[in-house]
Amino acid sequence: MTAVEIVDRPRQGEFLGPLREFLAAHAGPPPRGGSARLAWARAFHADLTDAGLAAPGWPREVGGMDLSLPDQIAYHREMTRARAPRHPCGLSFIVAPTLIRHGTAAQKDRFLRPLLRADEFWCQGFSEPGAGSELTALSTKAVRDGDHYVVTGQKVWTSQAHLADWMFALVRTGEPGPKGISYLLLSMTSPGLTVRPLRDISGGTHFAEVFLDEVRVPVENLVGRENDGWSIARTSLGHERATAFLSDEFRYRRVVSELIALAAGSPAGDDPVVRQDLARMEAGVRILASNSRRALETVLAGRDPGPASSVNRLMRAEFDQRLHEVALRVIGPDAVLGNREPTAPEGGRWTYGYLMSRSSTIGAGTAEIQRNTIAERVLGLPAPPPAPGAGHRAPVTGQDGGAGRRAGGAG
C-alpha cells in the first residue's frame, strides 16, 4: 500500500475543487533568480493561507484544514502535480506542530498565522560546536532573571539564520543531560544576538553561526515547562514527519520521471551504464514508495511512526545523493556550470542539487547515527562497545542533530 493507494480510499475531498482552482490561478513556472523566487514563494503561500487552503493537517482552530490522512495525501499530490512552490521556510513546519501541541494560546495566536503565510521565517537553534549528533551535551545557558531568561552561548549550522525573524532553540536551564533542557523562542533582532554566515560548497550562505551574548528572552516565550524541552523536541514531530514523507513520495516520483526524460533527449540515453543507473533510480523511487507503507499504516492506526521514520529518513538521504550523481552523468561536461550560469542546463538545478545533497547524510543526524538508531531502537541490537580509552557511549537517542536540508533538483 503506497500513498497513491491510500489516496484512493474513501474520503471527503470537498477541498479539491477550490484547491485546483487556486492552483490554476496562482501556480506556474518560477521566476529566475533567488530573490525573485523567494518573493514569489512567499506571495504564493500568503495567498494560499488567506484562501483557507494551507496547512492540510493542522486543526481548524489554529488555521488549518483538519484533513484526514487520505485527504492530506490527495492535497500533496495536487500541489506536486501543479509544481506549486514549497513553503520557503521548511523549518516553520518543525516549530509549528510543537506550538500546536505544547504552546500557550497566546503563542499560537502570535506565531502560527505569520509563520504559515511566510510573513515570518524561523531558524532552528539546536546544534552547537560541542553538541551535534549528541545534542544532549548542549551548553548554551539560559538563566532566569525576573520575567526574562538571559541566554549565552553559540549555535552552529543554523539554516536560514540570515533570513529568519525568529529562532526556536534548545537551551540549558538545569542539570547536565536531557533533563536540564528548555525550549525557547528568540527574536533574531534581540540585542546581543549575532549571525555569522558560513559559505557552503555551492557558494551560498545557507548556514550560519549564531552567537548569543546575554540575550534577554521573555519568560512568556518558553514553550512547555522549564527543563522539559528535550521531551518536547523529541515528541512533537511524528505525525508531521509522516505527512512530509508523503509529499516527498510524489515529488521524487516526478523528479525521477524528469531525469528519465532528460536522458532520453540526450546522447547519454544510449549509454548502457547510464540506462542501468536510471533503472536503479526507478527501482529506488518505487522502494521509497513501498517503504512509506509502514509509516502510513502506523499513522492510520493512530500510532507514532518512529521506527519507520528512521528508516525512511536514511533511505531518502542516500537516494537523494544517488539521484543527483546520475543526473550529472546524464548531463555530461555541462554539469560543471553552476546555477549562477545563464547557460547551465535546466538553470543548474541538478548541479546545485548535487552539491547540496552531499550534506544529506550529515545534516539532521549523520547516516552513521541513523544506522545506530535503527540498529538499537528498531532492531533491538546492543550498543557497540566504546573504543579503547573513549569511555562509555550513551545509547542512541534518535534526536535530529541539526537542521539538515535537501535543496537540489528534487526540490
mmCIF file of C-alpha atoms in Angstrom:
data_model
loop_
_atom_site.group_PDB
_atom_site.id
_atom_site.type_symbol
_atom_site.label_atom_id
_atom_site.label_comp_id
_atom_site.label_asym_id
_atom_site.label_seq_id
_atom_site.Cartn_x
_atom_site.Cartn_y
_atom_site.Cartn_z
ATOM 1 C CA MET A 1 0.000 0.000 0.000
ATOM 2 C CA THR A 2 1.682 3.217 -1.172
ATOM 3 C CA ALA A 3 0.493 6.768 -0.722
ATOM 4 C CA VAL A 4 -1.119 6.519 -4.142
ATOM 5 C CA GLU A 5 -3.158 3.522 -2.989
ATOM 6 C CA ILE A 6 -4.134 5.149 0.302
ATOM 7 C CA VAL A 7 -5.291 8.264 -1.516
ATOM 8 C CA ASP A 8 -7.847 6.140 -3.356
ATOM 9 C CA ARG A 9 -9.595 5.195 -0.122
ATOM 10 C CA PRO A 10 -12.996 6.807 0.542
ATOM 11 C CA ARG A 11 -12.580 10.436 1.579
ATOM 12 C CA GLN A 12 -14.452 13.724 1.680
ATOM 13 C CA GLY A 13 -12.417 15.608 -0.916
ATOM 14 C CA GLU A 14 -14.534 18.786 -0.888
ATOM 15 C CA PHE A 15 -11.329 20.829 -0.824
ATOM 16 C CA LEU A 16 -10.079 19.505 -4.175
ATOM 17 C CA GLY A 17 -12.191 21.800 -6.346
ATOM 18 C CA PRO A 18 -11.179 25.033 -4.577
ATOM 19 C CA LEU A 19 -7.555 23.873 -4.399
ATOM 20 C CA ARG A 20 -7.404 23.111 -8.124
ATOM 21 C CA GLU A 21 -8.984 26.469 -8.938
ATOM 22 C CA PHE A 22 -6.441 28.225 -6.743
ATOM 23 C CA LEU A 23 -3.512 26.359 -8.297
ATOM 24 C CA ALA A 24 -4.742 27.079 -11.817
ATOM 25 C CA ALA A 25 -4.773 30.788 -10.982
ATOM 26 C CA HIS A 26 -1.568 31.017 -8.929
ATOM 27 C CA ALA A 27 0.874 28.207 -9.793
ATOM 28 C CA GLY A 28 3.235 28.415 -12.731
ATOM 29 C CA PRO A 29 6.893 28.461 -13.689
ATOM 30 C CA PRO A 30 9.063 30.097 -11.022
ATOM 31 C CA PRO A 31 10.923 33.312 -11.820
ATOM 32 C CA ARG A 32 14.661 33.091 -12.369
ATOM 33 C CA GLY A 33 16.906 34.335 -9.613
ATOM 34 C CA GLY A 34 16.978 33.528 -5.923
ATOM 35 C CA SER A 35 15.450 36.754 -4.622
ATOM 36 C CA ALA A 36 12.617 36.745 -7.152
ATOM 37 C CA ARG A 37 11.892 33.068 -6.499
ATOM 38 C CA LEU A 38 11.783 33.665 -2.746
ATOM 39 C CA ALA A 39 9.381 36.593 -3.116
ATOM 40 C CA TRP A 40 7.198 34.503 -5.453
ATOM 41 C CA ALA A 41 7.028 31.616 -2.967
ATOM 42 C CA ARG A 42 6.208 33.941 -0.062
ATOM 43 C CA ALA A 43 3.399 35.600 -2.015
ATOM 44 C CA PHE A 44 2.016 32.219 -3.093
ATOM 45 C CA HIS A 45 1.814 30.903 0.471
ATOM 46 C CA ALA A 46 0.346 34.138 1.794
ATOM 47 C CA ASP A 47 -2.446 33.863 -0.786
ATOM 48 C CA LEU A 48 -2.845 30.132 -0.090
ATOM 49 C CA THR A 49 -3.283 30.843 3.622
ATOM 50 C CA ASP A 50 -5.717 33.698 3.025
ATOM 51 C CA ALA A 51 -7.770 31.357 0.820
ATOM 52 C CA GLY A 52 -8.022 28.831 3.680
ATOM 53 C CA LEU A 53 -6.087 26.218 1.690
ATOM 54 C CA ALA A 54 -2.872 25.922 3.725
ATOM 55 C CA ALA A 55 -1.819 23.510 6.488
ATOM 56 C CA PRO A 56 -3.860 20.444 5.481
ATOM 57 C CA GLY A 57 -3.046 18.557 8.681
ATOM 58 C CA TRP A 58 -3.460 21.355 11.222
ATOM 59 C CA PRO A 59 -6.595 21.654 13.361
ATOM 60 C CA ARG A 60 -9.113 24.230 12.161
ATOM 61 C CA GLU A 61 -8.892 26.191 15.402
ATOM 62 C CA VAL A 62 -5.288 27.162 14.572
ATOM 63 C CA GLY A 63 -5.911 27.942 10.902
ATOM 64 C CA GLY A 64 -5.544 24.526 9.308
ATOM 65 C CA MET A 65 -7.791 22.412 7.109
ATOM 66 C CA ASP A 66 -8.029 19.435 9.515
ATOM 67 C CA LEU A 67 -7.993 16.910 6.649
ATOM 68 C CA SER A 68 -7.915 13.168 7.125
ATOM 69 C CA LEU A 69 -4.674 11.430 6.180
ATOM 70 C CA PRO A 70 -6.022 10.211 2.801
ATOM 71 C CA ASP A 71 -7.131 13.764 2.039
ATOM 72 C CA GLN A 72 -3.737 15.110 3.056
ATOM 73 C CA ILE A 73 -2.149 12.740 0.560
ATOM 74 C CA ALA A 74 -4.526 13.947 -2.150
ATOM 75 C CA TYR A 75 -3.638 17.522 -1.210
ATOM 76 C CA HIS A 76 0.106 16.894 -1.563
ATOM 77 C CA ARG A 77 -0.442 15.129 -4.880
ATOM 78 C CA GLU A 78 -2.314 18.135 -6.291
ATOM 79 C CA MET A 79 0.358 20.550 -5.072
ATOM 80 C CA THR A 80 3.125 18.431 -6.609
ATOM 81 C CA ARG A 81 1.266 17.977 -9.878
ATOM 82 C CA ALA A 82 0.820 21.760 -10.203
ATOM 83 C CA ARG A 83 4.509 22.339 -9.340
ATOM 84 C CA ALA A 84 3.416 24.714 -6.603
ATOM 85 C CA PRO A 85 6.320 26.276 -4.709
ATOM 86 C CA ARG A 86 7.197 24.620 -1.443
ATOM 87 C CA HIS A 87 6.901 26.786 1.629
ATOM 88 C CA PRO A 88 10.046 28.949 1.584
ATOM 89 C CA CYS A 89 10.769 28.219 5.247
ATOM 90 C CA GLY A 90 10.599 24.477 5.803
ATOM 91 C CA LEU A 91 11.775 24.871 9.396
ATOM 92 C CA SER A 92 8.465 26.568 10.137
ATOM 93 C CA PHE A 93 6.897 23.131 9.966
ATOM 94 C CA ILE A 94 9.121 21.834 12.728
ATOM 95 C CA VAL A 95 8.251 24.591 15.187
ATOM 96 C CA ALA A 96 4.569 24.754 14.163
ATOM 97 C CA PRO A 97 3.488 21.290 15.389
ATOM 98 C CA THR A 98 5.474 21.958 18.557
ATOM 99 C CA LEU A 99 3.473 25.123 19.220
ATOM 100 C CA ILE A 100 0.194 23.436 18.311
ATOM 101 C CA ARG A 101 0.845 20.657 20.791
ATOM 102 C CA HIS A 102 2.743 22.419 23.579
ATOM 103 C CA GLY A 103 2.349 26.181 23.085
ATOM 104 C CA THR A 104 0.144 28.549 25.042
ATOM 105 C CA ALA A 105 -2.927 30.126 23.459
ATOM 106 C CA ALA A 106 -1.017 33.416 23.234
ATOM 107 C CA GLN A 107 1.906 31.737 21.456
ATOM 108 C CA LYS A 108 -0.402 30.090 18.939
ATOM 109 C CA ASP A 109 -2.223 33.360 18.265
ATOM 110 C CA ARG A 110 1.024 35.292 17.883
ATOM 111 C CA PHE A 111 3.099 32.936 15.748
ATOM 112 C CA LEU A 112 1.121 30.411 13.705
ATOM 113 C CA ARG A 113 -0.567 32.575 11.087
ATOM 114 C CA PRO A 114 2.507 34.740 10.257
ATOM 115 C CA LEU A 115 4.502 31.513 10.052
ATOM 116 C CA LEU A 116 2.009 29.910 7.673
ATOM 117 C CA ARG A 117 1.799 32.988 5.433
ATOM 118 C CA ALA A 118 5.624 33.117 5.281
ATOM 119 C CA ASP A 119 5.471 36.628 6.727
ATOM 120 C CA GLU A 120 7.971 35.484 9.358
ATOM 121 C CA PHE A 121 10.798 32.993 8.905
ATOM 122 C CA TRP A 122 12.177 30.651 11.546
ATOM 123 C CA CYS A 123 15.535 29.012 12.143
ATOM 124 C CA GLN A 124 16.456 26.156 14.459
ATOM 125 C CA GLY A 125 18.924 26.688 17.302
ATOM 126 C CA PHE A 126 19.802 23.113 18.220
ATOM 127 C CA SER A 127 23.340 22.162 17.111
ATOM 128 C CA GLU A 128 26.388 23.639 18.837
ATOM 129 C CA PRO A 129 30.142 23.294 18.253
ATOM 130 C CA GLY A 130 30.264 20.676 21.005
ATOM 131 C CA ALA A 131 26.778 19.228 20.575
ATOM 132 C CA GLY A 132 25.756 17.907 17.178
ATOM 133 C CA SER A 133 24.545 14.341 16.921
ATOM 134 C CA GLU A 134 24.947 14.053 20.714
ATOM 135 C CA LEU A 135 22.647 17.008 21.251
ATOM 136 C CA THR A 136 22.056 16.494 24.964
ATOM 137 C CA ALA A 137 25.597 17.811 25.502
ATOM 138 C CA LEU A 138 24.466 21.334 24.533
ATOM 139 C CA SER A 139 25.874 24.094 26.729
ATOM 140 C CA THR A 140 24.048 27.308 25.717
ATOM 141 C CA LYS A 141 22.736 28.569 29.063
ATOM 142 C CA ALA A 142 19.520 30.388 29.906
ATOM 143 C CA VAL A 143 19.475 31.894 33.402
ATOM 144 C CA ARG A 144 16.190 33.176 34.862
ATOM 145 C CA ASP A 145 16.273 36.893 35.706
ATOM 146 C CA GLY A 146 12.832 38.097 36.782
ATOM 147 C CA ASP A 147 10.463 37.880 33.836
ATOM 148 C CA HIS A 148 13.275 37.123 31.354
ATOM 149 C CA TYR A 149 15.827 34.436 30.597
ATOM 150 C CA VAL A 150 19.375 35.633 29.895
ATOM 151 C CA VAL A 151 20.799 33.393 27.155
ATOM 152 C CA THR A 152 24.521 32.995 26.470
ATOM 153 C CA GLY A 153 26.170 30.542 24.095
ATOM 154 C CA GLN A 154 26.647 29.615 20.448
ATOM 155 C CA LYS A 155 24.636 27.720 17.836
ATOM 156 C CA VAL A 156 26.059 26.436 14.554
ATOM 157 C CA TRP A 157 24.899 25.027 11.199
ATOM 158 C CA THR A 158 21.805 27.156 11.616
ATOM 159 C CA SER A 159 19.854 27.060 8.342
ATOM 160 C CA GLN A 160 18.392 30.335 7.034
ATOM 161 C CA ALA A 161 19.560 32.305 10.072
ATOM 162 C CA HIS A 162 20.286 35.287 7.802
ATOM 163 C CA LEU A 163 16.626 35.319 6.704
ATOM 164 C CA ALA A 164 14.985 34.333 9.981
ATOM 165 C CA ASP A 165 12.863 36.568 12.164
ATOM 166 C CA TRP A 166 12.696 34.022 14.997
ATOM 167 C CA MET A 167 14.674 31.080 16.329
ATOM 168 C CA PHE A 168 13.325 28.088 18.229
ATOM 169 C CA ALA A 169 16.176 26.927 20.420
ATOM 170 C CA LEU A 170 17.116 24.326 22.970
ATOM 171 C CA VAL A 171 18.956 25.860 25.918
ATOM 172 C CA ARG A 172 20.256 24.618 29.232
ATOM 173 C CA THR A 173 18.247 25.776 32.226
ATOM 174 C CA GLY A 174 19.143 22.977 34.629
ATOM 175 C CA GLU A 175 21.363 19.977 35.240
ATOM 176 C CA PRO A 176 23.584 18.380 32.565
ATOM 177 C CA GLY A 177 21.919 15.936 30.205
ATOM 178 C CA PRO A 178 18.407 15.849 28.751
ATOM 179 C CA LYS A 179 16.566 16.741 31.970
ATOM 180 C CA GLY A 180 18.001 20.268 32.125
ATOM 181 C CA ILE A 181 16.996 21.461 28.640
ATOM 182 C CA SER A 182 14.260 24.002 27.839
ATOM 183 C CA TYR A 183 12.637 25.126 24.580
ATOM 184 C CA LEU A 184 12.717 28.904 23.953
ATOM 185 C CA LEU A 185 11.565 31.236 21.155
ATOM 186 C CA LEU A 186 14.076 34.029 20.448
ATOM 187 C CA SER A 187 13.676 37.124 18.288
ATOM 188 C CA MET A 188 16.560 37.374 15.812
ATOM 189 C CA THR A 189 16.598 41.161 16.329
ATOM 190 C CA SER A 190 17.400 40.790 20.044
ATOM 191 C CA PRO A 191 20.364 42.841 21.320
ATOM 192 C CA GLY A 192 23.373 40.573 21.811
ATOM 193 C CA LEU A 193 22.428 38.139 19.015
ATOM 194 C CA THR A 194 24.910 37.993 16.113
ATOM 195 C CA VAL A 195 24.633 35.942 12.900
ATOM 196 C CA ARG A 196 27.832 34.980 11.063
ATOM 197 C CA PRO A 197 27.170 33.290 7.677
ATOM 198 C CA LEU A 198 29.035 30.104 6.693
ATOM 199 C CA ARG A 199 29.717 29.676 2.962
ATOM 200 C CA ASP A 200 28.818 26.214 1.665
ATOM 201 C CA ILE A 201 30.051 24.118 -1.255
ATOM 202 C CA SER A 202 27.621 25.767 -3.684
ATOM 203 C CA GLY A 203 28.978 29.225 -2.900
ATOM 204 C CA GLY A 204 25.865 30.161 -0.955
ATOM 205 C CA THR A 205 25.432 31.015 2.714
ATOM 206 C CA HIS A 206 22.532 28.804 3.700
ATOM 207 C CA PHE A 207 24.134 28.005 7.073
ATOM 208 C CA ALA A 208 25.379 30.302 9.811
ATOM 209 C CA GLU A 209 26.820 30.508 13.290
ATOM 210 C CA VAL A 210 24.687 32.346 15.821
ATOM 211 C CA PHE A 211 26.317 33.951 18.854
ATOM 212 C CA LEU A 212 24.203 34.748 21.907
ATOM 213 C CA ASP A 213 25.729 37.240 24.329
ATOM 214 C CA GLU A 214 23.382 37.763 27.289
ATOM 215 C CA VAL A 215 20.316 37.837 25.059
ATOM 216 C CA ARG A 216 17.190 38.614 27.074
ATOM 217 C CA VAL A 217 14.177 36.452 26.215
ATOM 218 C CA PRO A 218 10.758 36.984 27.848
ATOM 219 C CA VAL A 219 9.649 34.087 30.030
ATOM 220 C CA GLU A 220 6.403 34.053 28.022
ATOM 221 C CA ASN A 221 8.497 32.679 25.124
ATOM 222 C CA LEU A 222 9.156 29.438 26.994
ATOM 223 C CA VAL A 223 7.361 26.547 25.279
ATOM 224 C CA GLY A 224 6.037 23.992 27.740
ATOM 225 C CA ARG A 225 7.595 23.664 31.170
ATOM 226 C CA GLU A 226 11.117 24.634 32.143
ATOM 227 C CA ASN A 227 13.533 21.688 31.774
ATOM 228 C CA ASP A 228 11.030 19.778 29.618
ATOM 229 C CA GLY A 229 12.465 20.944 26.278
ATOM 230 C CA TRP A 230 14.102 17.649 25.359
ATOM 231 C CA SER A 231 10.836 15.780 25.629
ATOM 232 C CA ILE A 232 9.051 18.491 23.640
ATOM 233 C CA ALA A 233 11.646 18.453 20.856
ATOM 234 C CA ARG A 234 11.549 14.656 20.529
ATOM 235 C CA THR A 235 7.817 14.038 20.681
ATOM 236 C CA SER A 236 6.334 16.842 18.589
ATOM 237 C CA LEU A 237 7.285 15.675 15.100
ATOM 238 C CA GLY A 238 5.844 12.198 14.473
ATOM 239 C CA HIS A 239 2.692 12.919 12.500
ATOM 240 C CA GLU A 240 4.233 15.919 10.706
ATOM 241 C CA ARG A 241 7.205 13.785 9.593
ATOM 242 C CA ALA A 242 4.879 11.158 8.202
ATOM 243 C CA THR A 243 2.863 13.602 6.118
ATOM 244 C CA ALA A 244 6.057 15.358 4.959
ATOM 245 C CA PHE A 245 7.216 11.999 3.626
ATOM 246 C CA LEU A 246 4.005 11.764 1.626
ATOM 247 C CA SER A 247 4.841 14.929 -0.286
ATOM 248 C CA ASP A 248 8.378 13.604 -0.817
ATOM 249 C CA GLU A 249 6.995 10.442 -2.402
ATOM 250 C CA PHE A 250 5.075 12.386 -5.033
ATOM 251 C CA ARG A 251 7.949 14.822 -5.560
ATOM 252 C CA TYR A 252 10.579 12.137 -6.083
ATOM 253 C CA ARG A 253 8.255 10.270 -8.434
ATOM 254 C CA ARG A 254 8.014 13.421 -10.554
ATOM 255 C CA VAL A 255 11.749 14.156 -10.419
ATOM 256 C CA VAL A 256 12.800 10.640 -11.439
ATOM 257 C CA SER A 257 10.443 10.872 -14.404
ATOM 258 C CA GLU A 258 12.046 14.219 -15.306
ATOM 259 C CA LEU A 259 15.508 12.665 -15.084
ATOM 260 C CA ILE A 260 14.495 9.812 -17.382
ATOM 261 C CA ALA A 261 13.079 12.335 -19.863
ATOM 262 C CA LEU A 262 16.320 14.348 -19.650
ATOM 263 C CA ALA A 263 18.335 11.238 -20.509
ATOM 264 C CA ALA A 264 16.002 10.268 -23.341
ATOM 265 C CA GLY A 265 16.708 13.596 -25.019
ATOM 266 C CA SER A 266 20.500 13.349 -24.764
ATOM 267 C CA PRO A 267 23.249 11.023 -26.071
ATOM 268 C CA ALA A 268 23.615 9.655 -22.543
ATOM 269 C CA GLY A 269 20.295 7.887 -23.001
ATOM 270 C CA ASP A 270 22.010 5.363 -25.294
ATOM 271 C CA ASP A 271 24.762 4.548 -22.799
ATOM 272 C CA PRO A 272 24.027 1.121 -21.249
ATOM 273 C CA VAL A 273 25.669 2.135 -17.959
ATOM 274 C CA VAL A 274 23.503 5.250 -17.706
ATOM 275 C CA ARG A 275 20.430 3.225 -18.606
ATOM 276 C CA GLN A 276 21.255 0.810 -15.788
ATOM 277 C CA ASP A 277 21.631 3.758 -13.403
ATOM 278 C CA LEU A 278 18.236 5.082 -14.478
ATOM 279 C CA ALA A 279 16.708 1.668 -13.880
ATOM 280 C CA ARG A 280 18.152 1.739 -10.361
ATOM 281 C CA MET A 281 16.605 5.171 -9.800
ATOM 282 C CA GLU A 282 13.229 3.898 -10.969
ATOM 283 C CA ALA A 283 13.540 0.927 -8.638
ATOM 284 C CA GLY A 284 14.676 3.238 -5.849
ATOM 285 C CA VAL A 285 11.692 5.552 -6.062
ATOM 286 C CA ARG A 286 9.382 2.540 -6.003
ATOM 287 C CA ILE A 287 11.189 1.220 -2.927
ATOM 288 C CA LEU A 288 10.716 4.589 -1.238
ATOM 289 C CA ALA A 289 7.006 4.420 -2.025
ATOM 290 C CA SER A 290 6.766 0.873 -0.730
ATOM 291 C CA ASN A 291 8.639 1.714 2.452
ATOM 292 C CA SER A 292 6.187 4.517 3.159
ATOM 293 C CA ARG A 293 3.540 1.847 3.709
ATOM 294 C CA ARG A 294 4.709 1.069 7.229
ATOM 295 C CA ALA A 295 4.722 4.715 8.292
ATOM 296 C CA LEU A 296 1.322 5.364 6.733
ATOM 297 C CA GLU A 297 -0.282 2.268 8.216
ATOM 298 C CA THR A 298 1.103 3.223 11.628
ATOM 299 C CA VAL A 299 -0.304 6.755 11.393
ATOM 300 C CA LEU A 300 -3.665 5.457 10.189
ATOM 301 C CA ALA A 301 -3.720 3.249 13.286
ATOM 302 C CA GLY A 302 -3.116 6.312 15.466
ATOM 303 C CA ARG A 303 0.437 5.415 16.495
ATOM 304 C CA ASP A 304 3.763 7.266 16.214
ATOM 305 C CA PRO A 305 5.636 6.053 13.104
ATOM 306 C CA GLY A 306 9.029 6.481 14.805
ATOM 307 C CA PRO A 307 10.881 3.309 13.681
ATOM 308 C CA ALA A 308 9.647 3.532 10.093
ATOM 309 C CA SER A 309 10.514 7.235 10.050
ATOM 310 C CA SER A 310 14.124 6.437 10.965
ATOM 311 C CA VAL A 311 14.428 4.023 8.052
ATOM 312 C CA ASN A 312 12.661 6.390 5.656
ATOM 313 C CA ARG A 313 14.928 9.275 6.554
ATOM 314 C CA LEU A 314 18.097 7.310 5.900
ATOM 315 C CA MET A 315 16.756 5.956 2.615
ATOM 316 C CA ARG A 316 15.699 9.401 1.389
ATOM 317 C CA ALA A 317 19.084 10.954 2.179
ATOM 318 C CA GLU A 318 21.059 8.301 0.311
ATOM 319 C CA PHE A 319 18.582 8.207 -2.583
ATOM 320 C CA ASP A 320 18.898 11.987 -2.934
ATOM 321 C CA GLN A 321 22.657 11.688 -3.359
ATOM 322 C CA ARG A 322 22.455 8.864 -5.904
ATOM 323 C CA LEU A 323 19.758 10.696 -7.869
ATOM 324 C CA HIS A 324 21.948 13.753 -8.407
ATOM 325 C CA GLU A 325 25.042 11.692 -9.177
ATOM 326 C CA VAL A 326 23.150 10.018 -12.013
ATOM 327 C CA ALA A 327 21.797 13.370 -13.207
ATOM 328 C CA LEU A 328 25.307 14.785 -13.572
ATOM 329 C CA ARG A 329 26.411 11.743 -15.577
ATOM 330 C CA VAL A 330 23.430 12.284 -17.875
ATOM 331 C CA ILE A 331 24.244 15.984 -18.354
ATOM 332 C CA GLY A 332 27.929 15.364 -19.019
ATOM 333 C CA PRO A 333 30.559 18.134 -19.210
ATOM 334 C CA ASP A 334 27.964 20.911 -18.960
ATOM 335 C CA ALA A 335 27.344 19.795 -15.375
ATOM 336 C CA VAL A 336 30.294 21.978 -14.343
ATOM 337 C CA LEU A 337 28.082 25.023 -14.991
ATOM 338 C CA GLY A 338 26.504 26.114 -11.727
ATOM 339 C CA ASN A 339 23.105 27.621 -11.077
ATOM 340 C CA ARG A 340 24.536 31.132 -11.465
ATOM 341 C CA GLU A 341 25.493 30.474 -15.103
ATOM 342 C CA PRO A 342 22.760 31.557 -17.553
ATOM 343 C CA THR A 343 23.622 28.715 -19.973
ATOM 344 C CA ALA A 344 23.567 25.957 -17.343
ATOM 345 C CA PRO A 345 21.265 23.041 -18.275
ATOM 346 C CA GLU A 346 17.864 23.469 -16.618
ATOM 347 C CA GLY A 347 19.101 26.508 -14.725
ATOM 348 C CA GLY A 348 21.804 24.493 -12.968
ATOM 349 C CA ARG A 349 19.247 22.758 -10.747
ATOM 350 C CA TRP A 350 20.911 19.350 -10.991
ATOM 351 C CA THR A 351 24.413 20.676 -10.295
ATOM 352 C CA TYR A 352 23.179 22.688 -7.333
ATOM 353 C CA GLY A 353 21.255 19.666 -6.118
ATOM 354 C CA TYR A 354 24.354 17.503 -6.373
ATOM 355 C CA LEU A 355 26.426 19.926 -4.318
ATOM 356 C CA MET A 356 23.784 20.326 -1.624
ATOM 357 C CA SER A 357 22.988 16.609 -1.496
ATOM 358 C CA ARG A 358 26.490 15.994 -0.121
ATOM 359 C CA SER A 359 25.121 17.110 3.232
ATOM 360 C CA SER A 360 22.037 14.874 3.055
ATOM 361 C CA THR A 361 23.795 12.163 5.045
ATOM 362 C CA ILE A 362 25.320 14.647 7.513
ATOM 363 C CA GLY A 363 22.683 17.237 8.401
ATOM 364 C CA ALA A 364 19.856 16.334 10.785
ATOM 365 C CA GLY A 365 21.941 13.489 12.178
ATOM 366 C CA THR A 366 24.605 11.641 10.192
ATOM 367 C CA ALA A 367 23.903 8.429 8.292
ATOM 368 C CA GLU A 368 26.087 6.635 10.829
ATOM 369 C CA ILE A 369 23.953 7.953 13.684
ATOM 370 C CA GLN A 370 20.809 6.944 11.798
ATOM 371 C CA ARG A 371 22.140 3.424 11.336
ATOM 372 C CA ASN A 372 22.908 3.218 15.046
ATOM 373 C CA THR A 373 19.386 4.469 15.772
ATOM 374 C CA ILE A 374 17.872 1.789 13.540
ATOM 375 C CA ALA A 375 20.131 -0.918 14.971
ATOM 376 C CA GLU A 376 19.447 -0.086 18.612
ATOM 377 C CA ARG A 377 15.887 1.274 18.625
ATOM 378 C CA VAL A 378 14.319 -0.601 15.698
ATOM 379 C CA LEU A 379 16.198 -3.902 15.604
ATOM 380 C CA GLY A 380 16.938 -4.037 19.339
ATOM 381 C CA LEU A 381 20.662 -4.675 18.879
ATOM 382 C CA PRO A 382 23.088 -3.813 21.688
ATOM 383 C CA ALA A 383 25.120 -0.626 21.520
ATOM 384 C CA PRO A 384 28.675 -1.182 20.244
ATOM 385 C CA PRO A 385 31.403 -1.206 22.886
ATOM 386 C CA PRO A 386 33.298 2.065 23.316
ATOM 387 C CA ALA A 387 36.661 2.473 21.655
ATOM 388 C CA PRO A 388 39.630 1.917 23.995
ATOM 389 C CA GLY A 389 40.031 4.946 26.218
ATOM 390 C CA ALA A 390 36.825 6.574 24.961
ATOM 391 C CA GLY A 391 34.682 5.762 27.966
ATOM 392 C CA HIS A 392 31.048 4.680 27.834
ATOM 393 C CA ARG A 393 28.943 5.738 24.840
ATOM 394 C CA ALA A 394 25.364 6.636 25.682
ATOM 395 C CA PRO A 395 22.650 4.769 23.751
ATOM 396 C CA VAL A 396 21.433 6.475 20.597
ATOM 397 C CA THR A 397 18.631 8.941 21.233
ATOM 398 C CA GLY A 398 17.404 9.322 17.670
ATOM 399 C CA GLN A 399 17.335 13.099 18.019
ATOM 400 C CA ASP A 400 17.952 15.211 14.954
ATOM 401 C CA GLY A 401 21.394 16.692 15.274
ATOM 402 C CA GLY A 402 20.863 19.725 13.080
ATOM 403 C CA ALA A 403 18.608 21.437 10.625
ATOM 404 C CA GLY A 404 19.517 19.492 7.515
ATOM 405 C CA ARG A 405 18.172 20.237 4.064
ATOM 406 C CA ARG A 406 17.553 18.715 0.671
ATOM 407 C CA ALA A 407 17.689 21.569 -1.769
ATOM 408 C CA GLY A 408 18.594 20.126 -5.115
ATOM 409 C CA GLY A 409 16.929 19.006 -8.295
ATOM 410 C CA ALA A 410 14.307 17.232 -6.265
ATOM 411 C CA GLY A 411 13.327 20.456 -4.557
#
